[in-house]
Amino acid sequence: MRRSQLFLPTLKETPSEAKIVSHRLMLRAGLVRQSAAGIYTWLPAGYRVLRKIEQIVREEQDRAGAQEVLMPTIQSAEVWRKSGRYDDYGKEMLRIVDRHDREMLFGPTAEEVITDIVANEITSYRDLPKNLYNIQWKFRDEVRPRFGVMRGREFLMKDNYSFDLDYESARHSYNKMFVAYLRTYARMGLTAIPMAADTGPIGGDLSHEFIVLADTGESAVFCDKALLELPAPGDEVDYDSDLGSTVETWASHYAATDEKHDPDNCPISGDQLVTARGIEVGHIFYFGTKYSEPLGATVQGPDGQKITLEMGSYGIGVSRLVGAIIEASHDDAGIIWPESVAPWLVGLINLKAGDSECDAASEKIYADLRAAGIEALYDDRDERAGTKFADMDLVGIPWQLTIGPRGIKDGKVDVKRRGADEKVELAIDALDDWIAERAGS
Ligand code: ATP
Ligand code: MG
């Protein structure tokens, strides 16, 4: 992408309405603009990041055996009446009346919609287990939308729902998601710690919140330092095998939000106890027959008996993750994107646009990058060098290549890794190898 043509409205000034660094940087780096309280338009650079995060989430869901569907944003009140949540949900639910006076709503979550589908379509135990997910916009009329996309009213969520015949199998579905979540966040460069969460009024339930540590997080959290060093399950993970021991390894270390933390009974103390703030980026839940029962999601078992399905639901805050990643990875100059979610992998700065030699060298590198399939942002504008450097840093492009008259004379290009101090000179002749390396990684 040529910077001269890109719609990337960066700001020099810090917007006064933004209270936390990720919100400030998302506005300054031209990723989003607020459209109404808690409702945002995603601009090109921000939308690229959002889609990358979405894609990582999708790949890890698919890998764990979940199947993607797409449910509507607008739901009928009818299914929510069946579960009893139409009244319970209160003011967070945006209620709509259509022209025929039918009660509708903008989905804040989708347990009812998906359970209704399964109740209608799945009739035999042979068709189980099933795990269905979608990545769809949700609306919750939060009392206090704030911190930009971190607590929006409209936000993108990956939500999935598992349907199993019995507790053992439901537990396995839960464990799969537990492991898939660890992998998902790790791929985005995040350490997200699973913390046992409150399970509400129904006993025997199981729930974990996945929390990224950051000073601006909304929850106070306490955890065993060892969790920060625990590596996420690697590519060898086999979702058909018993994942219990992996989950146990994580779950056996102490980790709790302030709602659950009891200082008098905390097994960890001293330096080993991390006291921090955290951002909830995911939540997984096993809740048995809470929805399958009222919505009639049953199947015929092997002996012809009626079995009510065991369910779980699993959420990831896809749009919140954009903010969470920035909270975890930035410096005074701007965002430092992990390569896996960066809007562009390489930024190319032409220090003297208009100079025929600089233009020719830059165009060649830009063409080579594109030919190698590398997403590149080419700053071809006639702007001061300082402005271009500041912009690339602000937007957080992982690799920056700089071409200028002096470099061309010496046959050199400057290579900078965002976030690391080092800036190295590379022979222009060696760029082919450098590009091949980036393309392969
Ligand atoms: P919170 O306690 O932050 O309100 P929640 O418990 O209401 O979260 P869930 O219903 O479990 O959230 O939703 C799944 C995920 O969706 C959360 O873990 C979070 O990452 C994300 N999420 C929830 N509410 C919002 C919001 N208002 N804006 C952005 N993301 C959100
Ligand atoms: Mg909430």
Tab-separated table of C-alpha atoms and ligand atoms in Angstrom:
chain	number	residue	atom	x	y	z
A	1	MET	CA	0.000	0.000	0.000
A	2	ARG	CA	1.258	3.455	-0.910
A	3	ARG	CA	1.092	5.840	1.989
A	4	SER	CA	0.239	8.681	-0.409
A	5	GLN	CA	-3.014	6.917	-1.272
A	6	LEU	CA	-3.834	5.333	2.059
A	7	PHE	CA	-6.611	6.638	4.268
A	8	LEU	CA	-4.642	6.766	7.506
A	9	PRO	CA	-5.603	9.863	9.473
A	10	THR	CA	-2.866	9.958	12.131
A	11	LEU	CA	-2.973	12.584	14.848
A	12	LYS	CA	-0.108	14.459	16.469
A	13	GLU	CA	-2.168	15.644	19.397
A	14	THR	CA	-3.406	13.309	22.059
A	15	PRO	CA	-7.207	13.229	21.996
A	16	SER	CA	-8.416	14.427	25.369
A	17	GLU	CA	-11.326	11.990	25.616
A	18	ALA	CA	-9.010	8.967	25.665
A	19	LYS	CA	-8.096	7.880	29.180
A	20	ILE	CA	-5.882	4.869	28.515
A	21	VAL	CA	-2.917	4.372	26.246
A	22	SER	CA	-4.512	1.885	23.844
A	23	HIS	CA	-7.460	4.184	23.217
A	24	ARG	CA	-5.142	7.152	22.682
A	25	LEU	CA	-2.937	5.197	20.292
A	26	MET	CA	-5.854	3.727	18.363
A	27	LEU	CA	-7.110	7.241	17.686
A	28	ARG	CA	-3.677	8.729	17.031
A	29	ALA	CA	-2.607	5.884	14.722
A	30	GLY	CA	-5.794	6.283	12.707
A	31	LEU	CA	-7.169	2.814	13.479
A	32	VAL	CA	-10.690	3.779	14.550
A	33	ARG	CA	-13.000	6.715	14.955
A	34	GLN	CA	-15.896	6.915	17.366
A	35	SER	CA	-19.256	7.030	15.676
A	36	ALA	CA	-21.443	7.174	18.800
A	37	ALA	CA	-20.723	6.329	22.445
A	38	GLY	CA	-19.099	2.868	22.447
A	39	ILE	CA	-19.599	2.450	18.688
A	40	TYR	CA	-16.672	2.679	16.298
A	41	THR	CA	-15.843	2.794	12.625
A	42	TRP	CA	-12.785	0.725	11.797
A	43	LEU	CA	-10.497	2.561	9.387
A	44	PRO	CA	-8.246	0.656	6.940
A	45	ALA	CA	-5.253	0.059	9.235
A	46	GLY	CA	-7.408	-0.855	12.226
A	47	TYR	CA	-9.615	-3.114	10.182
A	48	ARG	CA	-6.573	-4.990	8.907
A	49	VAL	CA	-5.512	-5.686	12.487
A	50	LEU	CA	-9.025	-6.711	13.482
A	51	ARG	CA	-9.180	-9.186	10.596
A	52	LYS	CA	-5.794	-10.668	11.476
A	53	ILE	CA	-6.898	-11.267	15.035
A	54	GLU	CA	-10.161	-12.717	13.767
A	55	GLN	CA	-8.243	-15.048	11.470
A	56	ILE	CA	-6.018	-16.359	14.258
A	57	VAL	CA	-9.102	-16.994	16.369
A	58	ARG	CA	-10.737	-18.771	13.415
A	59	GLU	CA	-7.711	-20.963	12.686
A	60	GLU	CA	-7.455	-22.112	16.289
A	61	GLN	CA	-11.179	-22.812	16.502
A	62	ASP	CA	-11.054	-24.860	13.309
A	63	ARG	CA	-8.016	-26.699	14.536
A	64	ALA	CA	-9.825	-27.650	17.730
A	65	GLY	CA	-12.684	-29.062	15.697
A	66	ALA	CA	-15.255	-26.272	15.981
A	67	GLN	CA	-17.270	-25.395	12.876
A	68	GLU	CA	-17.975	-21.860	11.762
A	69	VAL	CA	-21.494	-20.573	11.240
A	70	LEU	CA	-22.870	-17.059	11.045
A	71	MET	CA	-25.824	-16.143	13.190
A	72	PRO	CA	-27.825	-12.956	12.721
A	73	THR	CA	-27.169	-9.806	14.711
A	74	ILE	CA	-30.907	-9.224	15.094
A	75	GLN	CA	-32.664	-11.929	17.085
A	76	SER	CA	-36.249	-12.656	17.959
A	77	ALA	CA	-37.402	-12.134	21.553
A	78	GLU	CA	-39.225	-15.455	21.365
A	79	VAL	CA	-36.224	-17.716	22.008
A	80	TRP	CA	-35.089	-15.477	24.829
A	81	ARG	CA	-38.492	-15.840	26.470
A	82	LYS	CA	-38.057	-19.598	26.419
A	83	SER	CA	-34.815	-19.429	28.378
A	84	GLY	CA	-36.206	-16.800	30.709
A	85	ARG	CA	-33.438	-14.369	29.880
A	86	TYR	CA	-35.571	-11.854	28.003
A	87	ASP	CA	-36.587	-10.262	31.259
A	88	ASP	CA	-33.414	-11.048	33.177
A	89	TYR	CA	-31.068	-9.354	30.751
A	90	GLY	CA	-32.308	-5.890	31.641
A	91	LYS	CA	-31.105	-2.669	30.124
A	92	GLU	CA	-27.930	-4.074	28.566
A	93	MET	CA	-30.151	-5.576	25.880
A	94	LEU	CA	-31.018	-3.284	22.997
A	95	ARG	CA	-34.658	-4.022	22.269
A	96	ILE	CA	-36.247	-3.291	18.932
A	97	VAL	CA	-39.823	-3.429	17.691
A	98	ASP	CA	-40.336	-4.143	13.986
A	99	ARG	CA	-43.145	-2.747	11.790
A	100	HIS	CA	-45.415	-5.647	12.712
A	101	ASP	CA	-44.920	-4.922	16.395
A	102	ARG	CA	-42.796	-8.010	16.839
A	103	GLU	CA	-40.216	-7.810	19.589
A	104	MET	CA	-36.673	-8.153	18.348
A	105	LEU	CA	-33.288	-7.436	19.849
A	106	PHE	CA	-29.694	-6.878	18.843
A	107	GLY	CA	-27.920	-10.011	20.098
A	108	PRO	CA	-25.686	-9.511	23.154
A	109	THR	CA	-24.764	-13.243	22.904
A	110	ALA	CA	-26.279	-16.237	21.132
A	111	GLU	CA	-26.943	-19.207	23.442
A	112	GLU	CA	-30.660	-19.121	22.669
A	113	VAL	CA	-30.340	-18.800	18.895
A	114	ILE	CA	-27.869	-21.649	18.511
A	115	THR	CA	-29.602	-23.932	21.009
A	116	ASP	CA	-32.839	-23.430	19.104
A	117	ILE	CA	-31.130	-24.481	15.856
A	118	VAL	CA	-29.624	-27.550	17.462
A	119	ALA	CA	-32.939	-28.424	19.115
A	120	ASN	CA	-34.585	-28.407	15.686
A	121	GLU	CA	-31.879	-30.078	13.633
A	122	ILE	CA	-30.073	-32.590	15.801
A	123	THR	CA	-32.132	-35.559	16.848
A	124	SER	CA	-29.776	-38.485	17.319
A	125	TYR	CA	-26.857	-39.144	19.642
A	126	ARG	CA	-24.936	-40.144	16.512
A	127	ASP	CA	-24.754	-36.513	15.454
A	128	LEU	CA	-22.876	-35.501	18.574
A	129	PRO	CA	-20.659	-33.959	19.710
A	130	LYS	CA	-20.959	-30.636	17.901
A	131	ASN	CA	-19.162	-27.386	18.500
A	132	LEU	CA	-20.367	-24.370	16.519
A	133	TYR	CA	-18.853	-20.906	16.514
A	134	ASN	CA	-19.364	-17.572	14.894
A	135	ILE	CA	-17.508	-14.302	14.819
A	136	GLN	CA	-20.189	-11.670	14.873
A	137	TRP	CA	-20.932	-8.185	16.145
A	138	LYS	CA	-22.696	-8.050	19.465
A	139	PHE	CA	-24.441	-5.173	21.144
A	140	ARG	CA	-24.613	-4.554	24.872
A	141	ASP	CA	-25.876	-1.243	26.095
A	142	GLU	CA	-23.125	-0.961	28.701
A	143	VAL	CA	-23.772	1.561	31.475
A	144	ARG	CA	-20.328	3.013	31.015
A	145	PRO	CA	-18.818	2.407	27.586
A	146	ARG	CA	-15.201	3.481	27.915
A	147	PHE	CA	-11.591	2.859	27.036
A	148	GLY	CA	-12.373	2.806	23.327
A	149	VAL	CA	-12.930	-0.648	21.870
A	150	MET	CA	-12.100	-2.276	25.202
A	151	ARG	CA	-15.554	-1.665	26.559
A	152	GLY	CA	-17.669	-0.757	23.614
A	153	ARG	CA	-21.374	-1.147	23.148
A	154	GLU	CA	-21.016	-2.714	19.721
A	155	PHE	CA	-18.127	-5.165	19.694
A	156	LEU	CA	-16.881	-8.172	17.749
A	157	MET	CA	-16.999	-11.453	19.601
A	158	LYS	CA	-16.125	-15.006	18.742
A	159	ASP	CA	-18.650	-17.134	20.537
A	160	ASN	CA	-19.064	-20.843	20.360
A	161	TYR	CA	-21.298	-23.430	21.825
A	162	SER	CA	-20.597	-27.092	22.471
A	163	PHE	CA	-23.231	-29.809	22.549
A	164	ASP	CA	-22.449	-33.154	24.112
A	165	LEU	CA	-24.223	-36.280	25.296
A	166	ASP	CA	-22.780	-36.496	28.766
A	167	TYR	CA	-20.606	-34.722	31.291
A	168	GLU	CA	-17.378	-36.522	30.342
A	169	SER	CA	-17.707	-35.514	26.754
A	170	ALA	CA	-18.760	-31.961	27.658
A	171	ARG	CA	-15.698	-31.725	29.855
A	172	HIS	CA	-13.527	-32.754	26.925
A	173	SER	CA	-15.131	-30.036	24.784
A	174	TYR	CA	-14.358	-27.562	27.559
A	175	ASN	CA	-10.740	-28.711	27.753
A	176	LYS	CA	-10.336	-28.354	24.003
A	177	MET	CA	-11.420	-24.750	24.199
A	178	PHE	CA	-9.191	-24.137	27.203
A	179	VAL	CA	-6.197	-25.313	25.187
A	180	ALA	CA	-7.316	-23.551	21.985
A	181	TYR	CA	-7.575	-20.283	23.916
A	182	LEU	CA	-4.049	-20.566	25.285
A	183	ARG	CA	-2.780	-21.104	21.758
A	184	THR	CA	-4.881	-18.301	20.308
A	185	TYR	CA	-3.557	-15.629	22.670
A	186	ALA	CA	0.021	-16.869	22.435
A	187	ARG	CA	-0.099	-16.464	18.666
A	188	MET	CA	-0.945	-12.806	19.212
A	189	GLY	CA	2.053	-12.337	21.459
A	190	LEU	CA	-0.095	-12.234	24.589
A	191	THR	CA	0.164	-14.045	27.871
A	192	ALA	CA	-3.424	-14.636	28.899
A	193	ILE	CA	-3.851	-16.349	32.235
A	194	PRO	CA	-6.847	-18.599	32.830
A	195	MET	CA	-8.478	-17.786	36.144
A	196	ALA	CA	-11.231	-19.766	37.776
A	197	ALA	CA	-14.318	-17.607	37.537
A	198	ASP	CA	-17.576	-17.338	39.381
A	199	THR	CA	-20.045	-19.774	37.965
A	200	GLY	CA	-23.310	-18.237	39.053
A	201	PRO	CA	-26.203	-19.922	40.773
A	202	ILE	CA	-26.021	-23.358	39.138
A	203	GLY	CA	-23.788	-25.743	41.034
A	204	GLY	CA	-21.253	-28.040	39.411
A	205	ASP	CA	-20.457	-25.521	36.740
A	206	LEU	CA	-17.027	-24.789	35.455
A	207	SER	CA	-15.700	-21.494	34.182
A	208	HIS	CA	-12.453	-19.701	33.421
A	209	GLU	CA	-11.730	-16.149	32.442
A	210	PHE	CA	-8.631	-15.525	30.342
A	211	ILE	CA	-6.886	-12.412	31.538
A	212	VAL	CA	-4.064	-10.342	30.073
A	213	LEU	CA	-2.060	-8.430	32.649
A	214	ALA	CA	-1.994	-4.677	32.092
A	215	ASP	CA	-1.942	-1.722	34.467
A	216	THR	CA	-5.098	-0.295	32.950
A	217	GLY	CA	-7.098	-3.509	33.268
A	218	GLU	CA	-10.507	-3.301	34.902
A	219	SER	CA	-10.036	-6.230	37.271
A	220	ALA	CA	-7.563	-6.692	40.082
A	221	VAL	CA	-5.942	-10.105	39.773
A	222	PHE	CA	-3.634	-12.315	41.805
A	223	CYS	CA	-1.623	-15.193	40.443
A	224	ASP	CA	1.326	-17.494	40.816
A	225	LYS	CA	4.368	-16.064	39.058
A	226	ALA	CA	5.029	-19.485	37.523
A	227	LEU	CA	2.021	-18.968	35.242
A	228	LEU	CA	3.798	-16.130	33.458
A	229	GLU	CA	6.517	-18.520	32.330
A	230	LEU	CA	4.347	-21.477	31.377
A	231	PRO	CA	4.567	-22.061	27.605
A	232	ALA	CA	1.295	-22.361	25.675
A	233	PRO	CA	0.586	-25.780	24.142
A	234	GLY	CA	2.532	-26.084	20.881
A	235	ASP	CA	1.708	-27.434	17.440
A	236	GLU	CA	1.973	-31.013	18.668
A	237	VAL	CA	-1.267	-30.664	20.607
A	238	ASP	CA	-3.723	-33.397	19.690
A	239	TYR	CA	-7.311	-32.453	20.402
A	240	ASP	CA	-8.480	-36.042	20.198
A	241	SER	CA	-6.290	-37.044	23.097
A	242	ASP	CA	-7.107	-36.472	26.741
A	243	LEU	CA	-6.221	-32.820	27.371
A	244	GLY	CA	-6.888	-33.102	31.082
A	245	SER	CA	-3.261	-32.976	32.160
A	246	THR	CA	-2.544	-29.801	30.155
A	247	VAL	CA	-5.549	-28.092	31.660
A	248	GLU	CA	-4.572	-29.370	35.091
A	249	THR	CA	-1.061	-27.936	34.744
A	250	TRP	CA	-2.526	-24.486	34.167
A	251	ALA	CA	-5.467	-24.749	36.488
A	252	SER	CA	-3.413	-26.080	39.411
A	253	HIS	CA	-1.459	-22.824	39.709
A	254	TYR	CA	-3.135	-20.191	41.786
A	255	ALA	CA	-4.853	-17.430	39.800
A	256	ALA	CA	-7.884	-15.420	40.866
A	257	THR	CA	-9.675	-12.172	40.207
A	258	ASP	CA	-10.492	-10.058	43.235
A	259	GLU	CA	-13.995	-11.513	43.344
A	260	LYS	CA	-12.537	-14.908	44.143
A	261	HIS	CA	-9.278	-13.982	45.820
A	262	ASP	CA	-9.122	-14.604	49.538
A	263	PRO	CA	-5.870	-13.191	51.000
A	264	ASP	CA	-6.199	-15.332	54.123
A	265	ASN	CA	-6.408	-18.557	52.183
A	266	CYS	CA	-4.075	-17.786	49.324
A	267	PRO	CA	-1.502	-20.591	48.907
A	268	ILE	CA	1.035	-18.265	47.292
A	269	SER	CA	2.957	-15.550	49.083
A	270	GLY	CA	5.899	-13.200	48.858
A	271	ASP	CA	7.607	-12.710	45.527
A	272	GLN	CA	5.837	-15.676	44.042
A	273	LEU	CA	2.462	-13.900	44.179
A	274	VAL	CA	1.845	-11.491	41.331
A	275	THR	CA	-0.609	-8.746	42.205
A	276	ALA	CA	-1.693	-6.923	39.096
A	277	ARG	CA	-4.540	-5.621	37.019
A	278	GLY	CA	-5.951	-7.482	34.079
A	279	ILE	CA	-8.089	-7.306	30.957
A	280	GLU	CA	-10.577	-10.086	30.332
A	281	VAL	CA	-10.064	-11.256	26.756
A	282	GLY	CA	-12.023	-14.485	26.934
A	283	HIS	CA	-14.409	-16.477	29.043
A	284	ILE	CA	-15.278	-20.158	28.847
A	285	PHE	CA	-18.190	-21.786	30.548
A	286	TYR	CA	-19.658	-25.221	31.076
A	287	PHE	CA	-23.266	-24.975	32.237
A	288	GLY	CA	-24.872	-28.360	31.619
A	289	THR	CA	-28.512	-28.203	30.582
A	290	LYS	CA	-29.240	-24.578	31.493
A	291	TYR	CA	-30.361	-23.723	27.940
A	292	SER	CA	-30.900	-27.134	26.373
A	293	GLU	CA	-33.580	-27.937	28.947
A	294	PRO	CA	-35.896	-24.941	28.396
A	295	LEU	CA	-35.252	-24.849	24.645
A	296	GLY	CA	-35.834	-28.572	24.237
A	297	ALA	CA	-32.428	-29.527	22.868
A	298	THR	CA	-32.642	-33.282	23.325
A	299	VAL	CA	-31.630	-36.297	21.275
A	300	GLN	CA	-32.540	-39.915	21.214
A	301	GLY	CA	-29.834	-41.979	22.894
A	302	PRO	CA	-28.568	-45.463	21.886
A	303	ASP	CA	-31.371	-47.167	23.812
A	304	GLY	CA	-34.051	-44.849	22.532
A	305	GLN	CA	-34.081	-42.790	25.718
A	306	LYS	CA	-34.345	-39.001	25.603
A	307	ILE	CA	-31.121	-37.209	26.518
A	308	THR	CA	-30.927	-33.489	27.251
A	309	LEU	CA	-27.732	-32.047	25.816
A	310	GLU	CA	-24.808	-30.891	27.911
A	311	MET	CA	-23.613	-27.472	26.824
A	312	GLY	CA	-20.796	-25.021	27.163
A	313	SER	CA	-20.229	-21.580	25.722
A	314	TYR	CA	-16.971	-19.850	24.983
A	315	GLY	CA	-16.309	-16.205	24.167
A	316	ILE	CA	-13.353	-14.216	22.899
A	317	GLY	CA	-13.466	-10.430	22.704
A	318	VAL	CA	-12.029	-10.014	19.220
A	319	SER	CA	-12.301	-6.221	19.036
A	320	ARG	CA	-11.255	-5.841	22.694
A	321	LEU	CA	-8.081	-7.764	21.819
A	322	VAL	CA	-6.931	-4.949	19.538
A	323	GLY	CA	-6.831	-2.676	22.582
A	324	ALA	CA	-5.434	-5.363	24.867
A	325	ILE	CA	-2.523	-6.080	22.530
A	326	ILE	CA	-1.676	-2.377	22.421
A	327	GLU	CA	-1.857	-2.132	26.220
A	328	ALA	CA	0.634	-4.996	26.381
A	329	SER	CA	2.885	-3.779	23.593
A	330	HIS	CA	3.697	-0.108	23.048
A	331	ASP	CA	6.268	2.550	23.921
A	332	ASP	CA	6.389	6.345	23.970
A	333	ALA	CA	6.517	6.492	20.182
A	334	GLY	CA	3.471	4.350	19.556
A	335	ILE	CA	2.214	0.840	18.997
A	336	ILE	CA	4.544	-2.170	18.714
A	337	TRP	CA	2.527	-4.796	16.853
A	338	PRO	CA	3.504	-8.427	17.120
A	339	GLU	CA	4.175	-9.573	13.552
A	340	SER	CA	1.174	-11.892	13.559
A	341	VAL	CA	-1.370	-9.077	13.844
A	342	ALA	CA	0.458	-6.081	12.344
A	343	PRO	CA	-1.487	-4.182	9.683
A	344	TRP	CA	1.623	-4.357	7.490
A	345	LEU	CA	4.726	-6.385	8.198
A	346	VAL	CA	7.210	-4.023	6.563
A	347	GLY	CA	7.278	-0.251	6.290
A	348	LEU	CA	9.351	1.218	3.510
A	349	ILE	CA	10.458	4.811	3.879
A	350	ASN	CA	11.668	6.763	0.899
A	351	LEU	CA	13.588	9.616	2.495
A	352	LYS	CA	13.671	11.729	-0.636
A	353	ALA	CA	10.568	11.201	-2.668
A	354	GLY	CA	10.982	12.922	-6.034
A	355	ASP	CA	14.674	12.117	-6.276
A	356	SER	CA	14.963	9.780	-9.224
A	357	GLU	CA	17.500	7.432	-7.661
A	358	CYS	CA	15.630	7.170	-4.356
A	359	ASP	CA	12.348	6.643	-6.178
A	360	ALA	CA	13.795	3.936	-8.424
A	361	ALA	CA	15.428	2.059	-5.533
A	362	SER	CA	12.292	2.324	-3.371
A	363	GLU	CA	9.970	1.235	-6.165
A	364	LYS	CA	12.164	-1.781	-6.797
A	365	ILE	CA	12.153	-2.822	-3.139
A	366	TYR	CA	8.419	-2.248	-2.913
A	367	ALA	CA	7.838	-4.433	-5.977
A	368	ASP	CA	10.138	-7.132	-4.563
A	369	LEU	CA	8.305	-7.118	-1.238
A	370	ARG	CA	4.970	-7.469	-2.950
A	371	ALA	CA	6.244	-10.192	-5.258
A	372	ALA	CA	7.325	-12.122	-2.140
A	373	GLY	CA	3.819	-11.788	-0.750
A	374	ILE	CA	4.881	-9.448	2.048
A	375	GLU	CA	2.403	-6.826	3.152
A	376	ALA	CA	4.244	-3.531	2.903
A	377	LEU	CA	3.406	0.065	3.617
A	378	TYR	CA	5.438	2.272	1.307
A	379	ASP	CA	5.807	5.862	2.443
A	380	ASP	CA	6.231	7.603	-0.889
A	381	ARG	CA	5.049	11.004	0.336
A	382	ASP	CA	6.944	14.224	-0.045
A	383	GLU	CA	7.206	14.759	3.717
A	384	ARG	CA	9.956	15.436	6.218
A	385	ALA	CA	11.953	12.374	7.264
A	386	GLY	CA	10.992	12.981	10.898
A	387	THR	CA	7.305	12.864	10.060
A	388	LYS	CA	7.702	9.591	8.205
A	389	PHE	CA	9.688	7.920	10.981
A	390	ALA	CA	7.237	9.123	13.614
A	391	ASP	CA	4.306	7.833	11.607
A	392	MET	CA	5.790	4.354	11.096
A	393	ASP	CA	6.587	4.141	14.808
A	394	LEU	CA	3.143	5.369	15.803
A	395	VAL	CA	1.373	2.873	13.551
A	396	GLY	CA	3.724	0.216	14.898
A	397	ILE	CA	4.984	-1.474	11.738
A	398	PRO	CA	7.306	-4.322	12.894
A	399	TRP	CA	10.062	-3.833	10.306
A	400	GLN	CA	11.149	-0.555	8.780
A	401	LEU	CA	13.364	-0.180	5.731
A	402	THR	CA	14.769	3.249	4.983
A	403	ILE	CA	16.175	4.325	1.650
A	404	GLY	CA	17.958	7.666	1.224
A	405	PRO	CA	20.504	9.354	-1.045
A	406	ARG	CA	23.451	8.543	1.220
A	407	GLY	CA	22.465	4.903	1.534
A	408	ILE	CA	22.068	4.543	-2.188
A	409	LYS	CA	25.547	5.961	-2.747
A	410	ASP	CA	26.954	3.329	-0.329
A	411	GLY	CA	24.671	0.584	-1.603
A	412	LYS	CA	22.970	0.353	1.803
A	413	VAL	CA	19.509	0.355	3.290
A	414	ASP	CA	18.663	0.910	6.972
A	415	VAL	CA	16.718	-1.852	8.666
A	416	LYS	CA	14.949	-1.230	11.947
A	417	ARG	CA	13.024	-3.635	14.143
A	418	ARG	CA	10.207	-1.757	15.898
A	419	GLY	CA	10.561	-2.058	19.630
A	420	ALA	CA	14.223	-3.042	19.551
A	421	ASP	CA	16.788	-0.258	19.659
A	422	GLU	CA	18.985	-1.683	16.986
A	423	LYS	CA	19.001	-0.167	13.522
A	424	VAL	CA	21.315	-2.006	11.164
A	425	GLU	CA	22.651	-1.226	7.737
A	426	LEU	CA	22.106	-3.875	5.159
A	427	ALA	CA	23.707	-4.058	1.721
A	428	ILE	CA	21.011	-3.493	-0.887
A	429	ASP	CA	22.327	-6.657	-2.564
A	430	ALA	CA	21.476	-8.637	0.571
A	431	LEU	CA	17.870	-7.458	0.578
A	432	ASP	CA	16.687	-10.384	-1.504
A	433	ASP	CA	17.712	-12.778	1.240
A	434	TRP	CA	16.206	-10.554	3.904
A	435	ILE	CA	12.919	-10.466	2.026
A	436	ALA	CA	12.950	-14.221	1.484
A	437	GLU	CA	13.496	-14.698	5.220
A	438	ARG	CA	10.525	-12.451	6.114
A	439	ALA	CA	8.348	-14.146	3.524
A	440	GLY	CA	9.158	-17.524	5.008
A	441	SER	CA	8.469	-16.598	8.615
B	1	ATP	P1	-17.000	-8.078	31.138
B	1	ATP	O1	-16.937	-8.637	32.528
B	1	ATP	O2	-15.721	-7.461	30.670
B	1	ATP	O3	-18.196	-7.215	30.910
B	1	ATP	P2	-18.456	-10.352	30.232
B	1	ATP	O4	-18.257	-11.324	31.321
B	1	ATP	O5	-19.693	-9.574	30.163
B	1	ATP	O6	-17.199	-9.347	30.202
B	1	ATP	P3	-18.720	-12.382	28.200
B	1	ATP	O7	-20.192	-12.323	28.165
B	1	ATP	O8	-18.047	-13.555	28.803
B	1	ATP	O9	-18.153	-11.046	28.843
B	1	ATP	O10	-18.173	-12.117	26.725
B	1	ATP	C1	-17.034	-12.766	26.161
B	1	ATP	C2	-15.914	-11.784	25.879
B	1	ATP	O11	-16.379	-10.663	25.122
B	1	ATP	C3	-15.306	-11.160	27.130
B	1	ATP	O12	-14.333	-12.003	27.682
B	1	ATP	C4	-14.708	-9.886	26.587
B	1	ATP	O13	-13.399	-10.147	26.069
B	1	ATP	C5	-15.626	-9.519	25.444
B	1	ATP	N1	-16.523	-8.418	25.843
B	1	ATP	C6	-17.563	-8.453	26.704
B	1	ATP	N2	-18.155	-7.258	26.818
B	1	ATP	C7	-17.471	-6.421	25.989
B	1	ATP	C8	-17.596	-5.033	25.653
B	1	ATP	N3	-18.544	-4.283	26.197
B	1	ATP	N4	-16.723	-4.507	24.756
B	1	ATP	C9	-15.752	-5.272	24.206
B	1	ATP	N5	-15.590	-6.584	24.471
B	1	ATP	C10	-16.421	-7.160	25.356
B	2	MG	MG	-20.186	-7.635	30.582
